[in-house]
PDB file of C-alpha atoms in Angstrom:
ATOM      1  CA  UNK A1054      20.753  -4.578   3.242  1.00  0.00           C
ATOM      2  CA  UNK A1055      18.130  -7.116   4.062  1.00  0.00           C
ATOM      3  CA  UNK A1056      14.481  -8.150   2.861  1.00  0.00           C
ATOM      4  CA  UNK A1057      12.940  -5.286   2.043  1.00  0.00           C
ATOM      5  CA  UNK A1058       9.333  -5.313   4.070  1.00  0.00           C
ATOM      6  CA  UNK A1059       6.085  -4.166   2.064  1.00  0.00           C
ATOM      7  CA  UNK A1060       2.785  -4.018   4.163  1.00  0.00           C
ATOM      8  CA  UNK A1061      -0.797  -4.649   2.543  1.00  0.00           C
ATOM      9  CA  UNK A1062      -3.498  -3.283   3.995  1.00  0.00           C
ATOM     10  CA  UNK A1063      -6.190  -4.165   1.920  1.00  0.00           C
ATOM     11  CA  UNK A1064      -9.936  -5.526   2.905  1.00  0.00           C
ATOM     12  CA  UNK A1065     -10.182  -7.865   0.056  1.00  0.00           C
ATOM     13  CA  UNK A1066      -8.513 -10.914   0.956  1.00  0.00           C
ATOM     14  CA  UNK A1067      -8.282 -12.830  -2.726  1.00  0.00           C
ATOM     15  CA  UNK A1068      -6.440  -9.357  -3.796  1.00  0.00           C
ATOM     16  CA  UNK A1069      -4.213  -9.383  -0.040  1.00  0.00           C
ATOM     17  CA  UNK A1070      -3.341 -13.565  -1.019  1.00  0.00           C
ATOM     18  CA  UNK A1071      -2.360 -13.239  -4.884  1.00  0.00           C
ATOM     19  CA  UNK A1072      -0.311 -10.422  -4.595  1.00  0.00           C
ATOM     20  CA  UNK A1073       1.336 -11.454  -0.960  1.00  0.00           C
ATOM     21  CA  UNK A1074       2.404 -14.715  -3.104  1.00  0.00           C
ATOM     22  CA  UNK A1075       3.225 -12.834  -5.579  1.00  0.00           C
ATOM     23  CA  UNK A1076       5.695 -10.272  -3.850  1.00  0.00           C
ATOM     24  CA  UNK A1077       6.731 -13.461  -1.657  1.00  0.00           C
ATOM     25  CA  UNK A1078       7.994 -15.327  -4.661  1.00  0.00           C
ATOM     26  CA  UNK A1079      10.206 -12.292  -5.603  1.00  0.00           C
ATOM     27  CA  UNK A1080      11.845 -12.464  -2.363  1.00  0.00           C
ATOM     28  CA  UNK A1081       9.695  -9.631   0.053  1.00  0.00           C
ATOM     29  CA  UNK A1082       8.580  -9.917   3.651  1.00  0.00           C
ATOM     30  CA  UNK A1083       5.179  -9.353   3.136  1.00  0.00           C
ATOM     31  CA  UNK A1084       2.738  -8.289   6.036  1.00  0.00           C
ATOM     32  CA  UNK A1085      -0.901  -7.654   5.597  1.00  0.00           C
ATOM     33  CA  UNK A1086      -3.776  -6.007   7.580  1.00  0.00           C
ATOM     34  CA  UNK A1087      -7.535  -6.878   5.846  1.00  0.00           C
ATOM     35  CA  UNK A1088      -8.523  -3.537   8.645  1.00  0.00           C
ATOM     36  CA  UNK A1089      -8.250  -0.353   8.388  1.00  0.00           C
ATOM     37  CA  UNK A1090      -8.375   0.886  11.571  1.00  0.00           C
ATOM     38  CA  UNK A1091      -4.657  -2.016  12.284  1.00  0.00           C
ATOM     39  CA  UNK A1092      -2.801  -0.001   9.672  1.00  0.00           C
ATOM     40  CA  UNK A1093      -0.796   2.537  11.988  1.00  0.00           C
ATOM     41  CA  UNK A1094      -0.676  -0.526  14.056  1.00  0.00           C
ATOM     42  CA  UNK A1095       1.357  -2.342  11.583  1.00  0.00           C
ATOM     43  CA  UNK A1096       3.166   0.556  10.554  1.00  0.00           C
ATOM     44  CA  UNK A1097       4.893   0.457  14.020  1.00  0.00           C
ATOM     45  CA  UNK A1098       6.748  -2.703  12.425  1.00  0.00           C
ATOM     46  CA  UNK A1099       8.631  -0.418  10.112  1.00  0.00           C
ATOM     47  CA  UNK A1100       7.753  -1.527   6.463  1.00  0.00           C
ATOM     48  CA  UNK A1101       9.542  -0.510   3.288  1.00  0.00           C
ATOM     49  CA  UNK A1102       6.320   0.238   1.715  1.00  0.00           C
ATOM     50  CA  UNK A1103       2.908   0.265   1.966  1.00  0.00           C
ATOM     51  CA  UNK A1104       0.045  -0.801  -0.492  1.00  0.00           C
ATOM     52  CA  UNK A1105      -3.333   0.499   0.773  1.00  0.00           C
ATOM     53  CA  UNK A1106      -6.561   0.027  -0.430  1.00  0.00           C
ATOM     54  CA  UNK A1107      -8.617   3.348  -0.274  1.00  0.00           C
ATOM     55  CA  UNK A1108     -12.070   1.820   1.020  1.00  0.00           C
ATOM     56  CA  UNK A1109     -11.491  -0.646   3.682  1.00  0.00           C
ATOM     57  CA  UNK A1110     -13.812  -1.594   6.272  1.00  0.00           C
ATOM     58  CA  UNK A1111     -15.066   1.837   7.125  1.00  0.00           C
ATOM     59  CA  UNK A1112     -11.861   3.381   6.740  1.00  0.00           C
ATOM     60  CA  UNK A1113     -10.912   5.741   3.992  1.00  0.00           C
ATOM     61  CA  UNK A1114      -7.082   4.701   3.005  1.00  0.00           C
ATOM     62  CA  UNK A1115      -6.531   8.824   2.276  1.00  0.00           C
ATOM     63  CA  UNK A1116      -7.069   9.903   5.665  1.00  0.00           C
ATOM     64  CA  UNK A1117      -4.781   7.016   7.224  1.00  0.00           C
ATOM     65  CA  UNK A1118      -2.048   8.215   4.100  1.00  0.00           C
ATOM     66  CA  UNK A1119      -2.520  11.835   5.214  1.00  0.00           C
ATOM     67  CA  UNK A1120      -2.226  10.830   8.861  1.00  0.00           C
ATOM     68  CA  UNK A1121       1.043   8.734   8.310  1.00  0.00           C
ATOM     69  CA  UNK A1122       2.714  11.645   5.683  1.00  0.00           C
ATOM     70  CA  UNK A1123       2.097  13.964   8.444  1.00  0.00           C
ATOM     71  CA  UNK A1124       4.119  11.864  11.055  1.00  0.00           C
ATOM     72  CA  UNK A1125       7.552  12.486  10.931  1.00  0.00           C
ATOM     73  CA  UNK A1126       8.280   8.726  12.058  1.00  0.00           C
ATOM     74  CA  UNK A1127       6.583   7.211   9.031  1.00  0.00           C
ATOM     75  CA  UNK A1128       6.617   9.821   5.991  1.00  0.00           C
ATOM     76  CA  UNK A1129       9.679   8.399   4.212  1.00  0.00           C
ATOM     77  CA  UNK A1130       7.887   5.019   3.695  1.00  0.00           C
ATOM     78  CA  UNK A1131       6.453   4.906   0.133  1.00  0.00           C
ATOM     79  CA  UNK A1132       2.377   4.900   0.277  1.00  0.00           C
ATOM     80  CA  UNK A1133       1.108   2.697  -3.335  1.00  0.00           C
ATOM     81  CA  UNK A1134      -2.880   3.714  -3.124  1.00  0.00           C
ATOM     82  CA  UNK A1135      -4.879   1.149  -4.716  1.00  0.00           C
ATOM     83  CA  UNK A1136      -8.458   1.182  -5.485  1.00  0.00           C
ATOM     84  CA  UNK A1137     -11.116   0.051  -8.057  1.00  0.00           C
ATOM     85  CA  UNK A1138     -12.187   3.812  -8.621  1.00  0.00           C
ATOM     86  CA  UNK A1139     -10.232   5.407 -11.103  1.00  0.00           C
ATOM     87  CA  UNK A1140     -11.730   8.514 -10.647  1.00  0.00           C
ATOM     88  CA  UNK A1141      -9.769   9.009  -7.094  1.00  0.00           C
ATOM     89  CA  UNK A1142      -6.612   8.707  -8.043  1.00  0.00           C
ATOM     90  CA  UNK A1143      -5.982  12.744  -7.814  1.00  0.00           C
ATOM     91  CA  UNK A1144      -6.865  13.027  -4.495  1.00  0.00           C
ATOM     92  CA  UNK A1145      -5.070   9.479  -3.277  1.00  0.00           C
ATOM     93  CA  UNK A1146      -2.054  12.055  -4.451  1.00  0.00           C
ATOM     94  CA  UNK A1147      -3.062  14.830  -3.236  1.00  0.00           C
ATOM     95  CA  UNK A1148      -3.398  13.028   0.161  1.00  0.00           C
ATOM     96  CA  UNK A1149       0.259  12.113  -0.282  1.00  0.00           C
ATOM     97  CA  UNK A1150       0.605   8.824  -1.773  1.00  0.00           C
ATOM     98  CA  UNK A1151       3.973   8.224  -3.708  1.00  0.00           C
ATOM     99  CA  UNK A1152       1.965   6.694  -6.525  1.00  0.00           C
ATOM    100  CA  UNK A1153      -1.668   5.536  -7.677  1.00  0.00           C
ATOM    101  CA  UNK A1154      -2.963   1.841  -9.077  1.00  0.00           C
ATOM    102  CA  UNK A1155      -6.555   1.321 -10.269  1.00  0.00           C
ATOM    103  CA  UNK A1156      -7.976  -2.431  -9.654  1.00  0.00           C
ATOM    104  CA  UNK A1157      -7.778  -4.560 -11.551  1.00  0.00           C
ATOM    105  CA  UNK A1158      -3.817  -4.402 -12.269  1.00  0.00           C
ATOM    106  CA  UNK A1159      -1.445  -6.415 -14.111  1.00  0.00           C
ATOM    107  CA  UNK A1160       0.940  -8.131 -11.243  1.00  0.00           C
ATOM    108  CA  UNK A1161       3.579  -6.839 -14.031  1.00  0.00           C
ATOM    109  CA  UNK A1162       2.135  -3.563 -13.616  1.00  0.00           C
ATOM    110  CA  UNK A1163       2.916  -3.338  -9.424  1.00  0.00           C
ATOM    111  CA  UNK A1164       6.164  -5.506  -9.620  1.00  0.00           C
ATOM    112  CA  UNK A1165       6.988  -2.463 -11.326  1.00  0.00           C
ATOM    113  CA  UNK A1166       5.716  -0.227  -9.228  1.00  0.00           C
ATOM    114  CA  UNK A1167       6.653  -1.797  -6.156  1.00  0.00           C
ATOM    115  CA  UNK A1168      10.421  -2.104  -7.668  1.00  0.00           C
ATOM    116  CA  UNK A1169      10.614   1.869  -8.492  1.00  0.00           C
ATOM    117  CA  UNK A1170       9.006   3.054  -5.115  1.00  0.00           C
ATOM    118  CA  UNK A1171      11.584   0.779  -2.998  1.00  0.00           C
ATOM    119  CA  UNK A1172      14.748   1.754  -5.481  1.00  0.00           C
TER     120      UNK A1172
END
């Protein structure tokens, strides 16, 4: 099997560089989308998994999770809902994400993550 592809769609770009390096370094294709509204877009090119921010540039992250859980093309791709409100995380699940991070993280914390939701 080959490189296993994780999309980030995430509007904070210090968070999208240190953990694309990150994931990079232990051997993932990483694609990234600072937008929103580019997610399904990007989804097109078939990722592994995808980390999405929940607020990002006018977009809420649960609708687009809700939206891609609902398509039969794209459900089986792991959703990894990030955002710096704890207080969310309940309905990031509820919307159908696989699994929950609050910001700040430990990159221990989603190597972890990321290694359980693609295994």
């Amino acid at each position: 099997m080959g490189t296993k592809k994780i999309l980030i769609a995430d509007d904070d770009e210090g968070i999208v560089d240190a953990v694309t390096m990150i994931l990079e370094v232990m051997g993932y294709e990483v694609a990234y989308t600072y937008d929103g509204g580019a997610v399904i877009d990007a989804v097109k090119d078939r990722p592994d998994l995808i980390l999405l921010d929940i607020w990002m540039s006018g977009h809420d992250g649960r609708d687009i999770c809700r939206q891609l859980k609902g398509d039969p093309q794209y459900q089986e791709i792991p959703i990894l809902m990030i955002s710096a409100s704890r207080d969310i995380r309940q309905s990031a699940l509820d919307a159908g994400a696989n699994d929950f991070m609050e910001k700040p993280f430990e990159m221990d914390s989603l190597l972890d993550k990321v290694d359980f939701l693609l295994n």
